[in-house]
Amino acid sequence: MALYFSKDHEWVSVEGDIATIGITNHAQEQLGDVVFVELPEVGRTVTRGEESAVVESVKAASEIYAAVGGEVSEVNEAIVETPEKVNEDAEGSAWFFRLRLADKGELDDLMSREQYDAFLATLD
Amino acid sequence: MSDLRTTPLFALHQELGARMVPFAGWSMPVQYPAGIIAEHRQCREKAALFDVSHMGQLEIAGEGAAGRMETLVPADIQALAAGRARYTMLTAADGGILDDLIVTRTPDGLFVVVNAGCRDEDTAIIRKAMEPDFGVRELGGRALLALQGPMAADILERLCPSANGLAFMQSAELDVAGHACRVSRLGYTGEDGYEISVAVEAAEPLARILLDMDEVGPAGLGARDSLRLEAGLCLYGHDIDISTTPIEAGLRWTIGKRRIADRDFPGHERIIAEIHNGPDRRLVGLRPEGRAPVREGTEIQDGDGRIVGRVTSGAFSPTLGAPVAMAHVESANAATGTRLQAILRGKPVAAEVVKLPFVPHNYHRQEKA
């Protein structure tokens, strides 16, 4: 299972041609208390960079842009029911949605964990 | 970032792990590691300490200053007894609100607290009206701490036994843990509590004493905003501004009866006309359905899809576990119970007009004799 990161603070975990997408721990920390999540419909095809989900904290709303494109195969209803899970386990059980990758080549533009950590260090 | 002003508690905020943000030219804590919801609950259930030293504090000398202040605001300031505070607003000639503020009558003048964002403009307006007859002093050497919550009175009593003798909207110069302070029983959360004006040098020692108590936790601007919204209290620059009159904003109660009869405050023509005829639009509370917060700027439509208003403040209410908002809507759609729709990301979401506040106030009101 390969793990990738985007500059928009999403993680992408790939098994076969299925990618699981969530937001990073850094992203949930920046958001603060998450109170609302809206996910794409299963079956919708999203292209890379397309607005595909919404996450809102007490203070602000953020759009989630798909780090890779494909057809949405599954969404995590648990974080819609209990949005605070995103704060508790952003890089684990609080994944957002899964999609069937349209173009695996898009993964090449993402970062490894080490590269992402280095990227985070440049933000402060 | 280096040109931001810092309060005397800046080092303490950093030590506590606060996330600092720019706010009205100041570097202020938006939240601490506990997070906005935990800080919000801390205030509703126990007591929270806020640094509000960015707000402007002014002292105006002379008993006649109360009468002169009435050339700027529509409240009855002359009727205030010494040691009593009143919420009012600086009004413009067209009836718009220049800022909202708290005016306290002191034995020999006034003590005034204004918003950080309007500090310089307000000070200039007040100076122009007062000087040279009444001296205006900016209290740059004072910090302002707000201790808010149902346990605030018990806590402050330990450091200042007479503070609990104050009722809501009363104020006195008192000694708190050995520091000379002006203690006012009021706030911006809907809870019982105090604002404590204290010398800059004493601010951090006093804050540490308060934070060392088990019942007290620090709270930032994020919780301050969600608390005041639940309490239905207006935020200047959002729910009220130069284009809003006190009547539109539901602040009729702040206008003195004598002032209406005398018709002598800035903007009295429009404001008094709105008292008699009703304003064209009103500030209302909205409860949107579902969980999605409805944010400032969101358009509001009626059942026919006609735009009838706009959200001025919106957030997720930690107390209600649901979104709440305040909005300006046309008066015809402002009645409690009116079913409206908020346009959220292109989709209409049902929202009902409700009475403010969203969460009942818990003030320590003086018992009527």
Short mmCIF file of C-alpha atoms in Angstrom, two decimals:
data_model
loop_
_atom_site.label_atom_id
_atom_site.label_comp_id
_atom_site.label_asym_id
_atom_site.label_seq_id
_atom_site.Cartn_x
_atom_site.Cartn_y
_atom_site.Cartn_z
CA MET A 1 0.00 0.00 0.00
CA ALA A 2 1.54 3.28 -1.11
CA LEU A 3 0.90 6.61 0.66
CA TYR A 4 1.07 9.99 -1.04
CA PHE A 5 0.52 13.59 0.06
CA SER A 6 -0.59 16.77 -1.72
CA LYS A 7 0.27 20.42 -1.14
CA ASP A 8 -3.43 20.91 -0.29
CA HIS A 9 -2.82 18.73 2.77
CA GLU A 10 -4.57 15.60 1.57
CA TRP A 11 -3.30 12.08 1.84
CA VAL A 12 -3.89 9.42 -0.78
CA SER A 13 -3.49 5.76 0.07
CA VAL A 14 -3.42 3.42 -2.93
CA GLU A 15 -4.22 -0.28 -3.08
CA GLY A 16 -4.48 -1.66 -6.60
CA ASP A 17 -6.37 1.00 -8.53
CA ILE A 18 -8.42 2.18 -5.52
CA ALA A 19 -7.29 5.38 -3.82
CA THR A 20 -8.48 6.39 -0.34
CA ILE A 21 -8.39 10.15 0.24
CA GLY A 22 -8.39 12.08 3.48
CA ILE A 23 -6.96 15.25 5.01
CA THR A 24 -3.69 15.31 6.90
CA ASN A 25 -3.23 15.76 10.60
CA HIS A 26 -1.74 19.18 9.85
CA ALA A 27 -4.91 20.12 7.96
CA GLN A 28 -7.23 19.12 10.81
CA GLU A 29 -5.06 21.02 13.28
CA GLN A 30 -5.28 24.13 11.13
CA LEU A 31 -9.05 23.78 10.76
CA GLY A 32 -9.73 23.31 14.46
CA ASP A 33 -12.90 21.62 15.68
CA VAL A 34 -14.61 20.06 12.64
CA VAL A 35 -18.40 20.36 12.83
CA PHE A 36 -19.57 19.48 9.32
CA VAL A 37 -18.45 17.30 6.42
CA GLU A 38 -20.06 17.00 2.99
CA LEU A 39 -18.87 14.15 0.75
CA PRO A 40 -19.31 13.45 -2.98
CA GLU A 41 -21.94 11.02 -4.20
CA VAL A 42 -20.86 7.50 -4.94
CA GLY A 43 -20.60 7.07 -8.70
CA ARG A 44 -19.60 10.68 -9.36
CA THR A 45 -16.47 11.11 -11.44
CA VAL A 46 -14.13 13.78 -10.13
CA THR A 47 -11.15 15.13 -11.98
CA ARG A 48 -7.91 16.08 -10.32
CA GLY A 49 -8.21 19.48 -8.64
CA GLU A 50 -12.01 19.43 -8.71
CA GLU A 51 -13.92 20.50 -5.59
CA SER A 52 -15.16 17.19 -4.24
CA ALA A 53 -15.92 17.59 -0.54
CA VAL A 54 -16.45 20.30 2.08
CA VAL A 55 -15.14 20.34 5.61
CA GLU A 56 -16.17 23.04 8.08
CA SER A 57 -14.86 23.95 11.48
CA VAL A 58 -16.52 26.28 13.98
CA LYS A 59 -14.75 29.19 12.33
CA ALA A 60 -14.43 28.43 8.64
CA ALA A 61 -15.38 26.34 5.63
CA SER A 62 -12.76 24.61 3.45
CA GLU A 63 -13.20 22.89 0.12
CA ILE A 64 -11.45 19.62 -0.52
CA TYR A 65 -10.00 19.40 -4.03
CA ALA A 66 -9.43 15.86 -5.28
CA ALA A 67 -5.70 15.16 -5.27
CA VAL A 68 -6.28 12.56 -7.99
CA GLY A 69 -9.19 11.91 -10.34
CA GLY A 70 -11.50 8.95 -10.70
CA GLU A 71 -14.94 7.54 -10.03
CA VAL A 72 -16.03 7.74 -6.38
CA SER A 73 -16.58 4.18 -5.16
CA GLU A 74 -17.22 4.67 -1.45
CA VAL A 75 -17.65 7.51 1.07
CA ASN A 76 -17.07 7.53 4.82
CA GLU A 77 -20.53 8.18 6.29
CA ALA A 78 -19.08 7.92 9.81
CA ILE A 79 -17.45 11.36 9.51
CA VAL A 80 -20.70 12.87 8.23
CA GLU A 81 -22.48 11.52 11.32
CA THR A 82 -19.63 12.39 13.69
CA PRO A 83 -17.47 15.15 12.18
CA GLU A 84 -15.21 15.36 15.24
CA LYS A 85 -13.68 12.04 14.15
CA VAL A 86 -11.72 14.11 11.63
CA ASN A 87 -9.92 15.80 14.52
CA GLU A 88 -9.37 12.54 16.33
CA ASP A 89 -8.00 10.34 13.53
CA ALA A 90 -7.50 12.35 10.34
CA GLU A 91 -4.91 10.04 8.81
CA GLY A 92 -6.68 6.84 9.84
CA SER A 93 -10.36 5.98 10.33
CA ALA A 94 -11.53 9.47 9.31
CA TRP A 95 -10.82 9.03 5.59
CA PHE A 96 -13.17 10.99 3.29
CA PHE A 97 -13.81 8.93 0.16
CA ARG A 98 -12.45 6.24 -2.11
CA LEU A 99 -12.19 6.36 -5.87
CA ARG A 100 -11.14 4.16 -8.75
CA LEU A 101 -8.07 5.92 -10.17
CA ALA A 102 -8.57 7.25 -13.69
CA ASP A 103 -4.88 7.81 -14.30
CA LYS A 104 -2.26 6.35 -12.00
CA GLY A 105 0.23 8.74 -13.54
CA GLU A 106 -1.32 11.52 -11.45
CA LEU A 107 0.21 9.92 -8.37
CA ASP A 108 3.66 10.88 -9.67
CA ASP A 109 2.89 14.54 -8.98
CA LEU A 110 2.22 13.87 -5.28
CA MET A 111 4.71 13.80 -2.42
CA SER A 112 6.07 11.08 -0.18
CA ARG A 113 5.70 11.40 3.61
CA GLU A 114 9.28 12.70 3.84
CA GLN A 115 8.68 15.25 1.08
CA TYR A 116 5.43 16.35 2.72
CA ASP A 117 7.08 16.79 6.11
CA ALA A 118 9.76 18.88 4.44
CA PHE A 119 7.04 20.90 2.71
CA LEU A 120 5.30 21.52 6.07
CA ALA A 121 8.58 22.78 7.51
CA THR A 122 8.69 25.48 4.83
CA LEU A 123 5.23 26.81 5.77
CA ASP A 124 6.21 28.46 9.08
CA MET B 1 3.45 40.58 10.97
CA SER B 2 5.94 42.72 12.89
CA ASP B 3 3.71 45.78 12.80
CA LEU B 4 0.97 44.06 14.78
CA ARG B 5 0.43 45.36 18.29
CA THR B 6 0.68 42.94 21.17
CA THR B 7 -1.11 42.94 24.51
CA PRO B 8 0.64 42.60 27.89
CA LEU B 9 -0.37 38.91 27.85
CA PHE B 10 1.37 38.09 24.55
CA ALA B 11 4.11 36.01 26.21
CA LEU B 12 1.54 34.17 28.32
CA HIS B 13 -0.54 33.35 25.22
CA GLN B 14 2.52 31.87 23.54
CA GLU B 15 3.43 29.92 26.66
CA LEU B 16 -0.11 28.50 26.73
CA GLY B 17 0.25 27.37 23.11
CA ALA B 18 -2.24 29.82 21.62
CA ARG B 19 -2.64 30.19 17.89
CA MET B 20 -2.15 33.90 17.32
CA VAL B 21 -3.93 35.69 14.48
CA PRO B 22 -4.02 39.29 13.31
CA PHE B 23 -7.19 41.03 14.51
CA ALA B 24 -7.82 44.75 14.01
CA GLY B 25 -4.08 45.42 13.97
CA TRP B 26 -3.38 43.27 17.02
CA SER B 27 -1.85 39.84 17.41
CA MET B 28 -4.53 37.98 19.38
CA PRO B 29 -5.14 34.37 20.44
CA VAL B 30 -7.89 32.81 18.30
CA GLN B 31 -7.69 29.56 20.24
CA TYR B 32 -5.55 27.60 22.67
CA PRO B 33 -4.72 23.88 22.36
CA ALA B 34 -8.07 22.87 23.93
CA GLY B 35 -9.85 24.22 20.83
CA ILE B 36 -12.79 26.53 20.27
CA ILE B 37 -15.53 24.09 21.28
CA ALA B 38 -13.82 23.11 24.55
CA GLU B 39 -13.11 26.78 25.34
CA HIS B 40 -16.72 27.65 24.54
CA ARG B 41 -17.97 24.94 26.92
CA GLN B 42 -15.47 26.03 29.55
CA CYS B 43 -17.19 29.41 29.55
CA ARG B 44 -20.75 28.06 29.51
CA GLU B 45 -20.09 25.48 32.24
CA LYS B 46 -17.35 26.93 34.49
CA ALA B 47 -15.34 30.05 33.75
CA ALA B 48 -13.10 31.26 30.94
CA LEU B 49 -10.50 34.00 30.88
CA PHE B 50 -10.25 36.20 27.77
CA ASP B 51 -7.63 38.80 26.97
CA VAL B 52 -9.52 41.76 25.57
CA SER B 53 -6.73 44.28 26.04
CA HIS B 54 -6.98 45.21 22.37
CA MET B 55 -10.15 47.13 23.16
CA GLY B 56 -9.80 50.85 23.76
CA GLN B 57 -10.27 52.22 27.26
CA LEU B 58 -10.89 55.92 27.84
CA GLU B 59 -11.41 58.03 30.92
CA ILE B 60 -13.27 61.30 30.61
CA ALA B 61 -13.02 63.75 33.50
CA GLY B 62 -15.82 65.97 34.71
CA GLU B 63 -19.38 65.43 35.86
CA GLY B 64 -20.70 67.28 32.82
CA ALA B 65 -19.11 64.70 30.52
CA ALA B 66 -22.26 62.56 30.83
CA GLY B 67 -24.39 65.29 29.30
CA ARG B 68 -21.79 65.95 26.60
CA MET B 69 -21.63 62.24 25.76
CA GLU B 70 -25.29 62.47 24.82
CA THR B 71 -24.30 64.59 21.81
CA LEU B 72 -22.77 61.37 20.42
CA VAL B 73 -25.04 58.52 21.56
CA PRO B 74 -28.81 57.92 21.87
CA ALA B 75 -28.67 56.41 25.37
CA ASP B 76 -29.72 58.26 28.51
CA ILE B 77 -26.27 58.74 30.05
CA GLN B 78 -27.29 61.47 32.48
CA ALA B 79 -29.73 59.08 34.16
CA LEU B 80 -26.88 56.66 34.92
CA ALA B 81 -25.88 56.66 38.57
CA ALA B 82 -22.17 56.54 39.35
CA GLY B 83 -20.99 52.95 39.16
CA ARG B 84 -23.46 51.95 36.47
CA ALA B 85 -22.64 50.98 32.90
CA ARG B 86 -24.71 51.13 29.73
CA TYR B 87 -24.40 49.59 26.29
CA THR B 88 -24.83 52.19 23.58
CA MET B 89 -23.55 53.26 20.17
CA LEU B 90 -21.99 56.22 18.46
CA THR B 91 -24.47 57.18 15.77
CA ALA B 92 -23.89 59.07 12.52
CA ALA B 93 -26.06 61.93 11.27
CA ASP B 94 -27.89 59.48 8.97
CA GLY B 95 -28.66 57.11 11.83
CA GLY B 96 -25.97 54.54 10.99
CA ILE B 97 -23.83 53.03 13.73
CA LEU B 98 -20.20 54.24 13.92
CA ASP B 99 -19.37 51.80 16.73
CA ASP B 100 -20.94 50.20 19.77
CA LEU B 101 -19.46 50.81 23.18
CA ILE B 102 -19.93 50.56 26.93
CA VAL B 103 -20.18 53.81 28.86
CA THR B 104 -19.77 53.69 32.64
CA ARG B 105 -20.55 56.63 34.89
CA THR B 106 -17.80 57.17 37.45
CA PRO B 107 -17.97 59.49 40.47
CA ASP B 108 -16.21 62.23 38.51
CA GLY B 109 -16.81 61.45 34.86
CA LEU B 110 -17.02 58.51 32.47
CA PHE B 111 -15.14 55.30 31.70
CA VAL B 112 -15.60 54.14 28.11
CA VAL B 113 -14.64 50.89 26.37
CA VAL B 114 -14.66 50.81 22.55
CA ASN B 115 -13.91 48.17 19.91
CA ALA B 116 -10.31 47.60 18.83
CA GLY B 117 -11.20 48.14 15.18
CA CYS B 118 -12.69 51.59 15.81
CA ARG B 119 -10.38 52.69 18.59
CA ASP B 120 -8.67 55.62 16.87
CA GLU B 121 -11.80 56.91 15.11
CA ASP B 122 -13.90 56.68 18.29
CA THR B 123 -11.25 58.41 20.35
CA ALA B 124 -11.08 61.25 17.84
CA ILE B 125 -14.88 61.63 17.84
CA ILE B 126 -15.05 61.63 21.63
CA ARG B 127 -12.13 64.05 21.98
CA LYS B 128 -13.73 66.45 19.53
CA ALA B 129 -16.96 66.46 21.54
CA MET B 130 -15.37 66.66 24.98
CA GLU B 131 -12.27 68.81 24.71
CA PRO B 132 -11.34 71.28 26.00
CA ASP B 133 -14.15 71.22 28.58
CA PHE B 134 -13.61 67.63 29.69
CA GLY B 135 -10.23 65.89 29.62
CA VAL B 136 -10.08 62.64 27.61
CA ARG B 137 -7.36 60.20 28.59
CA GLU B 138 -6.56 57.03 26.64
CA LEU B 139 -5.69 54.37 29.18
CA GLY B 140 -2.76 52.90 27.23
CA GLY B 141 -1.32 51.66 30.49
CA ARG B 142 -4.29 49.39 31.20
CA ALA B 143 -5.00 45.86 30.09
CA LEU B 144 -8.50 44.38 30.02
CA LEU B 145 -9.28 40.83 31.14
CA ALA B 146 -12.72 39.22 30.88
CA LEU B 147 -13.59 36.46 33.33
CA GLN B 148 -16.85 34.93 32.12
CA GLY B 149 -18.97 31.98 33.13
CA PRO B 150 -21.33 30.70 35.82
CA MET B 151 -18.45 30.23 38.27
CA ALA B 152 -16.88 33.65 37.60
CA ALA B 153 -18.51 35.25 40.65
CA ASP B 154 -17.33 32.55 43.07
CA ILE B 155 -13.84 32.72 41.63
CA LEU B 156 -13.45 36.48 41.71
CA GLU B 157 -14.89 36.60 45.23
CA ARG B 158 -11.79 34.74 46.43
CA LEU B 159 -9.58 37.56 45.14
CA CYS B 160 -11.99 40.44 45.66
CA PRO B 161 -14.79 39.79 48.17
CA SER B 162 -16.79 42.88 47.21
CA ALA B 163 -16.95 42.01 43.48
CA ASN B 164 -19.92 39.74 44.12
CA GLY B 165 -21.80 42.74 45.50
CA LEU B 166 -21.93 44.18 41.98
CA ALA B 167 -25.00 43.44 39.88
CA PHE B 168 -25.06 43.09 36.09
CA MET B 169 -23.93 46.37 34.48
CA GLN B 170 -22.41 47.74 37.68
CA SER B 171 -18.79 48.79 37.96
CA ALA B 172 -16.40 49.83 40.74
CA GLU B 173 -12.74 50.46 41.45
CA LEU B 174 -11.74 47.47 43.53
CA ASP B 175 -8.61 45.76 44.74
CA VAL B 176 -8.20 42.34 43.08
CA ALA B 177 -5.46 40.16 44.59
CA GLY B 178 -3.64 43.32 45.64
CA HIS B 179 -3.94 45.08 42.27
CA ALA B 180 -5.99 48.25 41.80
CA CYS B 181 -8.60 47.43 39.15
CA ARG B 182 -11.84 48.67 37.69
CA VAL B 183 -14.18 45.71 37.91
CA SER B 184 -17.35 45.76 35.79
CA ARG B 185 -19.95 43.02 35.95
CA LEU B 186 -20.67 42.58 32.24
CA GLY B 187 -19.26 40.86 29.19
CA TYR B 188 -19.77 39.57 25.69
CA THR B 189 -20.69 35.93 26.24
CA GLY B 190 -24.22 35.98 27.68
CA GLU B 191 -22.84 34.58 30.93
CA ASP B 192 -22.38 36.19 34.30
CA GLY B 193 -18.89 37.56 34.65
CA TYR B 194 -16.59 40.53 34.82
CA GLU B 195 -14.34 42.72 32.77
CA ILE B 196 -11.33 43.75 34.79
CA SER B 197 -9.32 46.79 33.79
CA VAL B 198 -5.88 46.45 35.32
CA ALA B 199 -2.45 48.11 35.02
CA VAL B 200 -0.35 46.58 32.24
CA GLU B 201 2.31 45.41 34.73
CA ALA B 202 -0.27 43.57 36.83
CA ALA B 203 -2.10 41.93 33.91
CA GLU B 204 0.03 38.82 33.62
CA PRO B 205 0.32 38.18 37.37
CA LEU B 206 -3.45 38.53 37.73
CA ALA B 207 -4.13 36.33 34.69
CA ARG B 208 -1.84 33.64 36.11
CA ILE B 209 -3.62 33.71 39.48
CA LEU B 210 -6.96 33.26 37.71
CA LEU B 211 -5.71 30.55 35.34
CA ASP B 212 -4.20 28.63 38.25
CA MET B 213 -7.70 28.05 39.61
CA ASP B 214 -9.17 24.71 38.63
CA GLU B 215 -12.41 26.18 37.30
CA VAL B 216 -10.74 28.65 34.93
CA GLY B 217 -9.39 28.01 31.44
CA PRO B 218 -8.13 30.41 28.78
CA ALA B 219 -10.39 31.16 25.83
CA GLY B 220 -9.58 32.94 22.58
CA LEU B 221 -11.38 35.06 20.02
CA GLY B 222 -12.88 31.98 18.35
CA ALA B 223 -14.86 31.01 21.43
CA ARG B 224 -15.63 34.66 22.14
CA ASP B 225 -17.29 34.85 18.73
CA SER B 226 -19.35 31.66 19.06
CA LEU B 227 -20.38 32.64 22.61
CA ARG B 228 -21.54 36.12 21.65
CA LEU B 229 -23.41 34.76 18.63
CA GLU B 230 -25.29 32.25 20.79
CA ALA B 231 -26.08 35.16 23.11
CA GLY B 232 -27.44 37.18 20.16
CA LEU B 233 -24.96 40.00 20.74
CA CYS B 234 -23.99 42.09 17.72
CA LEU B 235 -20.46 42.22 16.35
CA TYR B 236 -19.50 45.56 14.90
CA GLY B 237 -18.48 45.40 11.24
CA HIS B 238 -20.69 42.34 10.75
CA ASP B 239 -24.19 42.55 12.31
CA ILE B 240 -24.03 46.31 12.72
CA ASP B 241 -22.09 48.96 10.84
CA ILE B 242 -22.36 52.44 9.36
CA SER B 243 -25.18 51.27 7.06
CA THR B 244 -27.25 49.79 9.94
CA THR B 245 -29.42 51.75 12.35
CA PRO B 246 -29.96 50.74 15.99
CA ILE B 247 -33.62 50.04 15.20
CA GLU B 248 -32.79 47.69 12.33
CA ALA B 249 -30.37 45.92 14.66
CA GLY B 250 -32.99 45.36 17.37
CA LEU B 251 -31.28 47.82 19.70
CA ARG B 252 -34.35 49.97 20.38
CA TRP B 253 -33.96 49.05 24.09
CA THR B 254 -30.70 51.00 24.30
CA ILE B 255 -32.34 54.30 23.35
CA GLY B 256 -33.43 56.52 26.22
CA LYS B 257 -37.07 57.62 26.45
CA ARG B 258 -36.00 61.15 27.28
CA ARG B 259 -33.66 61.13 24.28
CA ILE B 260 -36.54 60.23 21.95
CA ALA B 261 -38.61 63.06 23.40
CA ASP B 262 -35.72 65.55 23.12
CA ARG B 263 -34.71 64.45 19.60
CA ASP B 264 -31.14 65.63 20.06
CA PHE B 265 -28.79 62.75 19.23
CA PRO B 266 -27.01 62.18 15.89
CA GLY B 267 -29.31 60.45 13.41
CA HIS B 268 -32.43 61.08 15.49
CA GLU B 269 -34.63 61.86 12.44
CA ARG B 270 -34.21 58.45 10.85
CA ILE B 271 -33.97 56.52 14.11
CA ILE B 272 -37.12 58.03 15.59
CA ALA B 273 -38.98 57.59 12.29
CA GLU B 274 -38.02 53.90 12.36
CA ILE B 275 -39.22 53.59 15.95
CA HIS B 276 -42.64 54.84 14.85
CA ASN B 277 -42.94 53.32 11.37
CA GLY B 278 -40.71 50.28 11.65
CA PRO B 279 -37.44 49.81 9.74
CA ASP B 280 -37.28 48.37 6.20
CA ARG B 281 -35.14 45.46 7.38
CA ARG B 282 -34.37 43.80 10.66
CA LEU B 283 -31.61 41.79 12.24
CA VAL B 284 -33.03 38.36 13.10
CA GLY B 285 -31.88 35.02 14.42
CA LEU B 286 -31.94 32.08 11.99
CA ARG B 287 -31.87 28.36 12.71
CA PRO B 288 -30.86 26.52 9.51
CA GLU B 289 -31.86 22.86 9.19
CA GLY B 290 -29.19 20.19 9.18
CA ARG B 291 -25.63 20.55 10.39
CA ALA B 292 -23.99 22.77 7.79
CA PRO B 293 -22.96 26.17 9.15
CA VAL B 294 -24.40 29.11 7.23
CA ARG B 295 -21.72 31.77 7.01
CA GLU B 296 -21.60 35.54 6.81
CA GLY B 297 -22.57 36.79 3.34
CA THR B 298 -24.90 33.87 2.57
CA GLU B 299 -28.01 35.08 0.72
CA ILE B 300 -31.44 34.43 2.21
CA GLN B 301 -34.51 33.89 0.03
CA ASP B 302 -38.22 33.52 0.71
CA GLY B 303 -40.41 30.60 -0.36
CA ASP B 304 -40.74 32.07 -3.85
CA GLY B 305 -37.00 32.23 -4.35
CA ARG B 306 -36.78 36.01 -3.98
CA ILE B 307 -33.68 37.30 -2.17
CA VAL B 308 -34.86 38.93 1.07
CA GLY B 309 -31.69 39.20 3.11
CA ARG B 310 -28.14 38.25 3.90
CA VAL B 311 -26.40 36.49 6.78
CA THR B 312 -24.28 38.83 8.92
CA SER B 313 -22.83 36.24 11.34
CA GLY B 314 -23.03 32.48 11.20
CA ALA B 315 -21.38 29.60 13.01
CA PHE B 316 -21.94 26.23 14.53
CA SER B 317 -23.36 26.56 18.03
CA PRO B 318 -21.52 24.22 20.40
CA THR B 319 -24.32 24.54 22.98
CA LEU B 320 -27.13 23.64 20.56
CA GLY B 321 -25.06 21.27 18.44
CA ALA B 322 -26.49 22.98 15.38
CA PRO B 323 -25.79 25.92 13.10
CA VAL B 324 -27.04 29.38 14.09
CA ALA B 325 -26.91 32.68 12.23
CA MET B 326 -27.93 36.29 12.42
CA ALA B 327 -29.17 37.94 9.24
CA HIS B 328 -30.55 41.19 7.93
CA VAL B 329 -33.88 40.44 6.30
CA GLU B 330 -36.69 42.57 4.91
CA SER B 331 -39.13 43.40 7.70
CA ALA B 332 -41.97 41.52 5.97
CA ASN B 333 -39.96 38.32 6.46
CA ALA B 334 -38.62 39.07 9.92
CA ALA B 335 -41.42 37.68 12.11
CA THR B 336 -40.48 34.83 14.43
CA GLY B 337 -41.43 31.54 12.83
CA THR B 338 -41.03 32.76 9.22
CA ARG B 339 -39.69 29.95 7.03
CA LEU B 340 -36.86 31.16 4.81
CA GLN B 341 -34.05 29.53 2.86
CA ALA B 342 -30.30 30.05 2.98
CA ILE B 343 -28.47 29.49 -0.31
CA LEU B 344 -25.63 27.20 0.63
CA ARG B 345 -23.20 26.27 -2.14
CA GLY B 346 -25.97 26.83 -4.64
CA LYS B 347 -28.57 24.76 -2.80
CA PRO B 348 -31.43 26.12 -0.66
CA VAL B 349 -31.40 25.06 2.99
CA ALA B 350 -34.51 25.68 5.11
CA ALA B 351 -34.00 28.20 7.91
CA GLU B 352 -36.50 29.51 10.44
CA VAL B 353 -36.55 32.99 11.95
CA VAL B 354 -36.18 32.59 15.73
CA LYS B 355 -36.03 34.90 18.72
CA LEU B 356 -32.63 35.99 19.96
CA PRO B 357 -30.71 34.97 21.97
CA PHE B 358 -30.20 31.40 20.80
CA VAL B 359 -28.99 30.46 24.28
CA PRO B 360 -30.58 32.22 27.29
CA HIS B 361 -28.53 34.87 29.06
CA ASN B 362 -27.28 34.05 32.52
CA TYR B 363 -26.72 37.54 33.91
CA HIS B 364 -26.62 38.44 37.60
CA ARG B 365 -29.41 40.98 37.52
CA GLN B 366 -30.13 43.16 40.49
CA GLU B 367 -33.29 42.15 42.28
CA LYS B 368 -35.97 44.76 41.97
CA ALA B 369 -36.83 46.29 45.34
#
